[in-house]
Amino acid sequence: MTDTDSTFDTEVHYDEDADRSRIDDKTVAVLGYGSQGHAHAQNLHDGGVDVIVGLREGSSSRAAAESDGLRVETPDDAAAEADVVSMLVPDTVQPAVWEAIADGVEAGDTLQFAHGFNIHYNQIVPPEGVDVTMVAPKSPGHLVRRNYEHDQGTPGLLAVYQDETGEAREEALAYAHAIGCTRAGVIETTFREEVESDLFGEQAVLCGGVTSLVKHGYETLVDNGYSREMAYFECLNELKLIVDLMYEGGMGGMWDSVSDTAEYGGLTRGDEIVDDSVRENMEETLAAVQDGTFAREWIAENQAGRPSYTQLRAQETAHDIEDVGEDLRSLFAWGGEESEEESAEVPADD
Ligand code: NAD
Ligand code: MG
């Protein structure tokens, strides 16, 4: 049933909304066998869809895909044979892969993404006649696969950029069903909204904002004579406990669980720390995402061989908090708490 509850801005789709016949008789080329690729390919295959994994000759992922019982071809052969081409190589290599496969993607075929960057910023310009869709699980691939195997689902996003056949949306919904997303719920969005909100969220809050907040907190304590170990525990390690509470019960659940002192201190001081100037910075960050400034910078950075990226990474690794953290994590049992699968790195290519 489609959830039209007015508390949602968008429709949420579940299993019964999808018509599996829209994907079951199609051939799907899954390009790439990394985090998302291995999960989409195996889930589709388990559901009876004809899957071809597209990988370069000599790719180290070939052996993995074959031992998982999948047929492997080169990306251009796979795309030429397929009705649906699922572009699951890294975003930075997608334009080059598109060049190599474009001839085999014909009118009536579908080009399918799990993130909209290259379409939204015109790094891939799809030809007329080809449907362009997105089914983006809101989880890393190993969870998309694990949930599916346990008869559970992974929430996802669905978007249609180009609908030339009139069937793009129905087919994407069937694809979302086949990889297990409609078991948990699929939200409709647009390529623009998915890309811009994703980039903003990771820059301002999730990856950029949080690490910056943690470093500033740590440095403030250490510069004022507190021990590095205490500063690490307070500003980094305990963040997990707070995030877990917010994940489970929202901010209200977190405020209910912490002490009244923590709640009062947080409520009175939080907005003094992250004040209106931070909000102004966020507006600028969002504007740079919206007007393409960030995208142009990142594309140019890649074309130049990633000089700034490499330097910033080295600088981040050299921060004192990383040093003390490494020592502390090796001393305490919680360092090994995470299961092997949760910490598993994505299979590397090359
Ligand atoms: P990944 O880096 O895990 O894997 C990419 C795979 O592509 C490699 O394993 C390899 O098989 C192949 N590959 C690498 N370089 C290649 C090249 N030059 N030519 C051909 N094949 C090559 O990628 P990922 O994280 O699964 O990302 C795939 C897509 O899914 C991206 O659009 C990404 O934004 C999106 N996405 C990722 C996640 C996630 O959590 N990882 C979540 C949602 C959406
Ligand atoms: Mg084709």
GROMACS .gro file of C-alpha atoms and ligand atoms in nm:
model
  395
    1MET     CA    1   0.000   0.000   0.000
    2THR     CA    2   0.117   0.345  -0.080
    3ASP     CA    3   0.140   0.543   0.239
    4THR     CA    4  -0.038   0.874   0.186
    5ASP     CA    5  -0.032   0.964   0.554
    6SER     CA    6  -0.013   1.341   0.566
    7THR     CA    7   0.282   1.332   0.807
    8PHE     CA    8   0.501   1.241   0.506
    9ASP     CA    9   0.599   1.502   0.248
   10THR     CA   10   0.642   1.225  -0.006
   11GLU     CA   11   0.480   0.892  -0.083
   12VAL     CA   12   0.627   0.579   0.070
   13HIS     CA   13   0.603   0.260  -0.136
   14TYR     CA   14   0.600  -0.096  -0.007
   15ASP     CA   15   0.611  -0.444  -0.164
   16GLU     CA   16   0.248  -0.448  -0.272
   17ASP     CA   17   0.294  -0.130  -0.478
   18ALA     CA   18   0.550  -0.294  -0.706
   19ASP     CA   19   0.472  -0.498  -1.016
   20ARG     CA   20   0.755  -0.749  -1.036
   21SER     CA   21   0.677  -0.841  -1.396
   22ARG     CA   22   0.834  -0.505  -1.486
   23ILE     CA   23   1.180  -0.637  -1.397
   24ASP     CA   24   1.149  -1.017  -1.384
   25ASP     CA   25   1.173  -1.065  -1.760
   26LYS     CA   26   1.451  -0.812  -1.809
   27THR     CA   27   1.825  -0.859  -1.830
   28VAL     CA   28   2.007  -0.634  -1.584
   29ALA     CA   29   2.374  -0.541  -1.624
   30VAL     CA   30   2.523  -0.451  -1.289
   31LEU     CA   31   2.840  -0.252  -1.357
   32GLY     CA   32   3.082  -0.277  -1.066
   33TYR     CA   33   3.097  -0.534  -0.788
   34GLY     CA   34   3.179  -0.319  -0.488
   35SER     CA   35   2.960  -0.216  -0.197
   36GLN     CA   36   2.634  -0.164  -0.387
   37GLY     CA   37   2.716  -0.375  -0.695
   38HIS     CA   38   2.759  -0.708  -0.518
   39ALA     CA   39   2.438  -0.655  -0.320
   40HIS     CA   40   2.218  -0.550  -0.613
   41ALA     CA   41   2.355  -0.826  -0.836
   42GLN     CA   42   2.306  -1.104  -0.581
   43ASN     CA   43   1.962  -0.988  -0.465
   44LEU     CA   44   1.837  -0.955  -0.824
   45HIS     CA   45   1.983  -1.295  -0.911
   46ASP     CA   46   1.828  -1.463  -0.606
   47GLY     CA   47   1.493  -1.317  -0.711
   48GLY     CA   48   1.518  -1.482  -1.052
   49VAL     CA   49   1.622  -1.179  -1.258
   50ASP     CA   50   1.877  -1.240  -1.534
   51VAL     CA   51   2.191  -1.058  -1.414
   52ILE     CA   52   2.520  -0.992  -1.590
   53VAL     CA   53   2.796  -0.832  -1.387
   54GLY     CA   54   3.004  -0.587  -1.593
   55LEU     CA   55   3.372  -0.574  -1.493
   56ARG     CA   56   3.691  -0.491  -1.675
   57GLU     CA   57   3.923  -0.770  -1.791
   58GLY     CA   58   4.167  -0.820  -1.505
   59SER     CA   59   3.941  -0.671  -1.238
   60SER     CA   60   4.003  -0.842  -0.907
   61SER     CA   61   3.626  -0.843  -0.846
   62ARG     CA   62   3.572  -1.089  -1.132
   63ALA     CA   63   3.665  -1.392  -0.924
   64ALA     CA   64   3.430  -1.283  -0.644
   65ALA     CA   65   3.133  -1.232  -0.878
   66GLU     CA   66   3.194  -1.565  -1.050
   67SER     CA   67   3.227  -1.755  -0.725
   68ASP     CA   68   2.895  -1.599  -0.619
   69GLY     CA   69   2.744  -1.776  -0.919
   70LEU     CA   70   2.711  -1.473  -1.145
   71ARG     CA   71   2.790  -1.431  -1.513
   72VAL     CA   72   3.062  -1.174  -1.577
   73GLU     CA   73   3.124  -0.983  -1.900
   74THR     CA   74   3.308  -0.662  -1.982
   75PRO     CA   75   3.101  -0.350  -1.906
   76ASP     CA   76   3.036  -0.277  -2.275
   77ASP     CA   77   2.928  -0.634  -2.355
   78ALA     CA   78   2.709  -0.651  -2.045
   79ALA     CA   79   2.544  -0.319  -2.124
   80ALA     CA   80   2.484  -0.409  -2.487
   81GLU     CA   81   2.306  -0.729  -2.387
   82ALA     CA   82   2.104  -0.577  -2.105
   83ASP     CA   83   1.772  -0.393  -2.092
   84VAL     CA   84   1.862  -0.222  -1.765
   85VAL     CA   85   2.214  -0.097  -1.691
   86SER     CA   86   2.279  -0.037  -1.323
   87MET     CA   87   2.573   0.202  -1.287
   88LEU     CA   88   2.741   0.091  -0.964
   89VAL     CA   89   3.104   0.183  -1.020
   90PRO     CA   90   3.246   0.474  -0.813
   91ASP     CA   91   3.092   0.811  -0.901
   92THR     CA   92   3.427   0.949  -1.014
   93VAL     CA   93   3.475   0.675  -1.277
   94GLN     CA   94   3.115   0.664  -1.403
   95PRO     CA   95   3.166   0.918  -1.686
   96ALA     CA   96   3.451   0.710  -1.832
   97VAL     CA   97   3.253   0.387  -1.796
   98TRP     CA   98   2.956   0.557  -1.964
   99GLU     CA   99   3.179   0.647  -2.263
  100ALA     CA  100   3.273   0.283  -2.297
  101ILE     CA  101   2.920   0.145  -2.281
  102ALA     CA  102   2.707   0.419  -2.439
  103ASP     CA  103   2.683   0.251  -2.780
  104GLY     CA  104   2.514  -0.052  -2.627
  105VAL     CA  105   2.249   0.144  -2.441
  106GLU     CA  106   1.967   0.179  -2.690
  107ALA     CA  107   1.629   0.343  -2.703
  108GLY     CA  108   1.397   0.158  -2.467
  109ASP     CA  109   1.680   0.059  -2.232
  110THR     CA  110   1.718   0.199  -1.882
  111LEU     CA  111   2.019   0.361  -1.725
  112GLN     CA  112   1.988   0.311  -1.352
  113PHE     CA  113   2.183   0.483  -1.072
  114ALA     CA  114   2.222   0.460  -0.695
  115HIS     CA  115   2.332   0.825  -0.666
  116GLY     CA  116   2.251   1.113  -0.896
  117PHE     CA  117   2.578   1.314  -0.904
  118ASN     CA  118   2.681   1.250  -1.265
  119ILE     CA  119   2.335   1.302  -1.411
  120HIS     CA  120   2.254   1.608  -1.203
  121TYR     CA  121   2.585   1.780  -1.280
  122ASN     CA  122   2.576   1.674  -1.649
  123GLN     CA  123   2.884   1.451  -1.633
  124ILE     CA  124   2.677   1.186  -1.805
  125VAL     CA  125   2.431   1.314  -2.066
  126PRO     CA  126   2.194   1.031  -2.146
  127PRO     CA  127   2.066   1.000  -2.501
  128GLU     CA  128   1.704   1.042  -2.601
  129GLY     CA  129   1.497   0.728  -2.583
  130VAL     CA  130   1.673   0.593  -2.274
  131ASP     CA  131   1.497   0.592  -1.938
  132VAL     CA  132   1.708   0.724  -1.650
  133THR     CA  133   1.615   0.621  -1.299
  134MET     CA  134   1.755   0.594  -0.950
  135VAL     CA  135   1.707   0.334  -0.680
  136ALA     CA  136   1.932   0.431  -0.392
  137PRO     CA  137   1.936   0.212  -0.082
  138LYS     CA  138   2.000   0.424   0.227
  139SER     CA  139   2.261   0.178   0.352
  140PRO     CA  140   2.599   0.041   0.256
  141GLY     CA  141   2.581  -0.260   0.027
  142HIS     CA  142   2.673  -0.525   0.282
  143LEU     CA  143   2.356  -0.434   0.476
  144VAL     CA  144   2.146  -0.436   0.158
  145ARG     CA  145   2.265  -0.792   0.104
  146ARG     CA  146   2.247  -0.907   0.466
  147ASN     CA  147   1.896  -0.767   0.522
  148TYR     CA  148   1.773  -0.935   0.203
  149GLU     CA  149   1.913  -1.272   0.312
  150HIS     CA  150   1.732  -1.233   0.646
  151ASP     CA  151   1.400  -1.154   0.473
  152GLN     CA  152   1.431  -0.792   0.580
  153GLY     CA  153   1.456  -0.480   0.374
  154THR     CA  154   1.665  -0.168   0.340
  155PRO     CA  155   1.488   0.168   0.302
  156GLY     CA  156   1.558   0.337  -0.027
  157LEU     CA  157   1.498   0.633  -0.254
  158LEU     CA  158   1.343   0.624  -0.598
  159ALA     CA  159   1.368   0.893  -0.865
  160VAL     CA  160   1.302   0.926  -1.236
  161TYR     CA  161   1.511   1.171  -1.438
  162GLN     CA  162   1.403   1.074  -1.787
  163ASP     CA  163   1.096   0.869  -1.875
  164GLU     CA  164   1.095   0.792  -2.245
  165THR     CA  165   0.900   0.467  -2.236
  166GLY     CA  166   0.634   0.580  -1.991
  167GLU     CA  167   0.736   0.284  -1.775
  168ALA     CA  168   1.045   0.418  -1.599
  169ARG     CA  169   0.885   0.463  -1.259
  170GLU     CA  170   0.712   0.124  -1.253
  171GLU     CA  171   1.032  -0.050  -1.360
  172ALA     CA  172   1.237   0.132  -1.095
  173LEU     CA  173   0.984   0.034  -0.831
  174ALA     CA  174   1.010  -0.329  -0.942
  175TYR     CA  175   1.391  -0.301  -0.923
  176ALA     CA  176   1.357  -0.160  -0.571
  177HIS     CA  177   1.137  -0.459  -0.487
  178ALA     CA  178   1.393  -0.701  -0.630
  179ILE     CA  179   1.677  -0.568  -0.417
  180GLY     CA  180   1.460  -0.566  -0.104
  181CYS     CA  181   1.400  -0.192  -0.061
  182THR     CA  182   1.018  -0.202  -0.079
  183ARG     CA  183   1.018  -0.444   0.217
  184ALA     CA  184   1.129  -0.150   0.432
  185GLY     CA  185   0.982   0.141   0.235
  186VAL     CA  186   1.085   0.347  -0.064
  187ILE     CA  187   1.054   0.726  -0.073
  188GLU     CA  188   1.013   0.916  -0.399
  189THR     CA  189   1.250   1.200  -0.466
  190THR     CA  190   1.420   1.371  -0.760
  191PHE     CA  191   1.779   1.347  -0.881
  192ARG     CA  192   1.830   1.710  -0.779
  193GLU     CA  193   1.693   1.665  -0.428
  194GLU     CA  194   1.885   1.342  -0.369
  195VAL     CA  195   2.218   1.485  -0.485
  196GLU     CA  196   2.196   1.824  -0.319
  197SER     CA  197   2.065   1.699   0.014
  198ASP     CA  198   2.319   1.415   0.016
  199LEU     CA  199   2.616   1.642  -0.053
  200PHE     CA  200   2.496   1.905   0.193
  201GLY     CA  201   2.429   1.650   0.467
  202GLU     CA  202   2.769   1.485   0.439
  203GLN     CA  203   2.951   1.818   0.425
  204ALA     CA  204   2.765   2.020   0.686
  205VAL     CA  205   2.659   1.759   0.940
  206LEU     CA  206   2.758   1.396   0.895
  207CYS     CA  207   3.118   1.391   0.782
  208GLY     CA  208   3.243   1.749   0.781
  209GLY     CA  209   3.043   1.912   1.059
  210VAL     CA  210   3.078   1.631   1.311
  211THR     CA  211   3.453   1.580   1.269
  212SER     CA  212   3.512   1.952   1.296
  213LEU     CA  213   3.299   1.978   1.611
  214VAL     CA  214   3.484   1.683   1.765
  215LYS     CA  215   3.827   1.827   1.684
  216HIS     CA  216   3.737   2.171   1.821
  217GLY     CA  217   3.603   2.018   2.142
  218TYR     CA  218   3.908   1.798   2.185
  219GLU     CA  219   4.150   2.085   2.120
  220THR     CA  220   3.968   2.314   2.363
  221LEU     CA  221   4.004   2.063   2.647
  222VAL     CA  222   4.365   1.970   2.569
  223ASP     CA  223   4.471   2.335   2.525
  224ASN     CA  224   4.327   2.404   2.870
  225GLY     CA  225   4.534   2.135   3.036
  226TYR     CA  226   4.296   1.837   3.042
  227SER     CA  227   4.442   1.500   2.950
  228ARG     CA  228   4.428   1.384   2.590
  229GLU     CA  229   4.264   1.061   2.703
  230MET     CA  230   3.982   1.240   2.886
  231ALA     CA  231   3.936   1.474   2.590
  232TYR     CA  232   3.913   1.177   2.353
  233PHE     CA  233   3.653   1.000   2.566
  234GLU     CA  234   3.438   1.308   2.616
  235CYS     CA  235   3.446   1.447   2.265
  236LEU     CA  236   3.474   1.141   2.041
  237ASN     CA  237   3.410   0.808   2.209
  238GLU     CA  238   3.088   0.911   2.383
  239LEU     CA  239   2.949   1.051   2.062
  240LYS     CA  240   2.845   0.698   1.968
  241LEU     CA  241   2.623   0.665   2.275
  242ILE     CA  242   2.449   0.993   2.195
  243VAL     CA  243   2.405   0.911   1.827
  244ASP     CA  244   2.264   0.567   1.911
  245LEU     CA  245   2.004   0.729   2.137
  246MET     CA  246   1.908   0.981   1.869
  247TYR     CA  247   1.891   0.704   1.606
  248GLU     CA  248   1.652   0.505   1.823
  249GLY     CA  249   1.435   0.776   1.970
  250GLY     CA  250   1.512   1.104   1.801
  251MET     CA  251   1.648   1.396   1.997
  252GLY     CA  252   1.369   1.351   2.253
  253GLY     CA  253   1.483   0.997   2.325
  254MET     CA  254   1.835   1.122   2.376
  255TRP     CA  255   1.729   1.408   2.608
  256ASP     CA  256   1.519   1.163   2.811
  257SER     CA  257   1.815   0.931   2.861
  258VAL     CA  258   2.086   1.176   2.961
  259SER     CA  259   2.100   1.338   3.305
  260ASP     CA  260   1.901   1.654   3.376
  261THR     CA  261   2.232   1.836   3.412
  262ALA     CA  262   2.342   1.722   3.067
  263GLU     CA  263   2.004   1.816   2.926
  264TYR     CA  264   2.002   2.165   3.081
  265GLY     CA  265   2.365   2.229   2.984
  266GLY     CA  266   2.303   2.107   2.633
  267LEU     CA  267   1.982   2.303   2.586
  268THR     CA  268   2.135   2.628   2.712
  269ARG     CA  269   2.483   2.600   2.554
  270GLY     CA  270   2.431   2.409   2.227
  271ASP     CA  271   2.299   2.704   2.030
  272GLU     CA  272   2.570   2.929   2.174
  273ILE     CA  273   2.838   2.699   2.029
  274VAL     CA  274   2.671   2.619   1.698
  275ASP     CA  275   2.532   2.969   1.657
  276ASP     CA  276   2.384   3.175   1.376
  277SER     CA  277   2.726   3.217   1.215
  278VAL     CA  278   2.737   2.839   1.166
  279ARG     CA  279   2.393   2.859   1.008
  280GLU     CA  280   2.525   3.127   0.771
  281ASN     CA  281   2.819   2.901   0.682
  282MET     CA  282   2.572   2.621   0.612
  283GLU     CA  283   2.378   2.845   0.374
  284GLU     CA  284   2.702   2.910   0.185
  285THR     CA  285   2.786   2.541   0.178
  286LEU     CA  286   2.440   2.463   0.041
  287ALA     CA  287   2.466   2.740  -0.219
  288ALA     CA  288   2.797   2.594  -0.344
  289VAL     CA  289   2.627   2.257  -0.382
  290GLN     CA  290   2.327   2.408  -0.560
  291ASP     CA  291   2.516   2.625  -0.807
  292GLY     CA  292   2.763   2.349  -0.897
  293THR     CA  293   3.070   2.516  -0.742
  294PHE     CA  294   3.143   2.213  -0.525
  295ALA     CA  295   3.088   1.968  -0.812
  296ARG     CA  296   3.321   2.162  -1.044
  297GLU     CA  297   3.586   2.177  -0.771
  298TRP     CA  298   3.567   1.802  -0.704
  299ILE     CA  299   3.573   1.709  -1.072
  300ALA     CA  300   3.876   1.936  -1.129
  301GLU     CA  301   4.043   1.790  -0.818
  302ASN     CA  302   4.006   1.440  -0.962
  303GLN     CA  303   4.130   1.549  -1.305
  304ALA     CA  304   4.440   1.697  -1.139
  305GLY     CA  305   4.519   1.370  -0.958
  306ARG     CA  306   4.365   1.471  -0.622
  307PRO     CA  307   4.646   1.694  -0.481
  308SER     CA  308   4.439   1.878  -0.217
  309TYR     CA  309   4.246   1.567  -0.122
  310THR     CA  310   4.568   1.375  -0.061
  311GLN     CA  311   4.712   1.658   0.148
  312LEU     CA  312   4.395   1.707   0.356
  313ARG     CA  313   4.374   1.335   0.421
  314ALA     CA  314   4.733   1.329   0.547
  315GLN     CA  315   4.664   1.632   0.767
  316GLU     CA  316   4.355   1.469   0.918
  317THR     CA  317   4.542   1.144   0.985
  318ALA     CA  318   4.818   1.340   1.162
  319HIS     CA  319   4.576   1.507   1.409
  320ASP     CA  320   4.660   1.434   1.773
  321ILE     CA  321   4.313   1.290   1.838
  322GLU     CA  322   4.388   1.008   1.591
  323ASP     CA  323   4.707   0.924   1.774
  324VAL     CA  324   4.553   0.907   2.120
  325GLY     CA  325   4.247   0.729   1.979
  326GLU     CA  326   4.451   0.454   1.823
  327ASP     CA  327   4.629   0.388   2.153
  328LEU     CA  328   4.308   0.394   2.356
  329ARG     CA  329   4.109   0.174   2.121
  330SER     CA  330   4.379  -0.091   2.141
  331LEU     CA  331   4.363  -0.085   2.522
  332PHE     CA  332   3.989  -0.114   2.571
  333ALA     CA  333   3.759  -0.403   2.493
  334TRP     CA  334   3.509  -0.187   2.305
  335GLY     CA  335   3.767  -0.160   2.028
  336GLY     CA  336   3.684  -0.514   1.924
  337GLU     CA  337   3.311  -0.502   1.995
  338GLU     CA  338   3.205  -0.453   1.637
  339SER     CA  339   3.135  -0.772   1.447
  340GLU     CA  340   3.365  -0.861   1.162
  341GLU     CA  341   3.090  -0.806   0.909
  342GLU     CA  342   3.001  -0.460   1.034
  343SER     CA  343   3.357  -0.343   1.010
  344ALA     CA  344   3.424  -0.526   0.685
  345GLU     CA  345   3.578  -0.311   0.419
  346VAL     CA  346   3.427  -0.313   0.077
  347PRO     CA  347   3.608  -0.558  -0.149
  348ALA     CA  348   3.879  -0.360  -0.320
  349ASP     CA  349   3.921  -0.352  -0.693
  350ASP     CA  350   4.264  -0.346  -0.855
  351NAD     P1  351   3.258   0.088  -0.461
  351NAD     O1  352   3.371   0.183  -0.459
  351NAD     O2  353   3.229   0.006  -0.341
  351NAD     O3  354   3.275  -0.019  -0.577
  351NAD     C1  355   3.295   0.011  -0.706
  351NAD     C2  356   3.325  -0.112  -0.789
  351NAD     O4  357   3.336  -0.065  -0.924
  351NAD     C3  358   3.457  -0.180  -0.761
  351NAD     O5  359   3.448  -0.280  -0.665
  351NAD     C4  360   3.489  -0.238  -0.896
  351NAD     O6  361   3.419  -0.359  -0.912
  351NAD     C5  362   3.434  -0.137  -0.992
  351NAD     N1  363   3.531  -0.041  -1.047
  351NAD     C6  364   3.617   0.039  -0.978
  351NAD     N2  365   3.688   0.117  -1.061
  351NAD     C7  366   3.644   0.086  -1.185
  351NAD     C8  367   3.679   0.132  -1.315
  351NAD     N3  368   3.772   0.227  -1.333
  351NAD     N4  369   3.611   0.078  -1.422
  351NAD     C9  370   3.518  -0.015  -1.404
  351NAD     N5  371   3.482  -0.064  -1.285
  351NAD    C10  372   3.544  -0.013  -1.178
  351NAD     O7  373   3.130   0.173  -0.506
  351NAD     P2  374   2.993   0.191  -0.424
  351NAD     O8  375   3.021   0.255  -0.295
  351NAD     O9  376   2.917   0.063  -0.431
  351NAD    O10  377   2.924   0.301  -0.515
  351NAD    C11  378   2.852   0.268  -0.633
  351NAD    C12  379   2.739   0.367  -0.648
  351NAD    O11  380   2.648   0.351  -0.540
  351NAD    C13  381   2.784   0.513  -0.642
  351NAD    O12  382   2.703   0.588  -0.730
  351NAD    C14  383   2.755   0.552  -0.498
  351NAD    O13  384   2.735   0.691  -0.481
  351NAD    C15  385   2.627   0.475  -0.475
  351NAD     N6  386   2.591   0.448  -0.335
  351NAD    C16  387   2.682   0.396  -0.250
  351NAD    C17  388   2.645   0.366  -0.119
  351NAD    C18  389   2.744   0.306  -0.023
  351NAD    O14  390   2.712   0.301   0.096
  351NAD     N7  391   2.859   0.257  -0.064
  351NAD    C19  392   2.513   0.390  -0.076
  351NAD    C20  393   2.421   0.439  -0.169
  351NAD    C21  394   2.461   0.468  -0.298
  352MG      MG  395   2.124  -0.268  -2.426
   0.00000   0.00000   0.00000
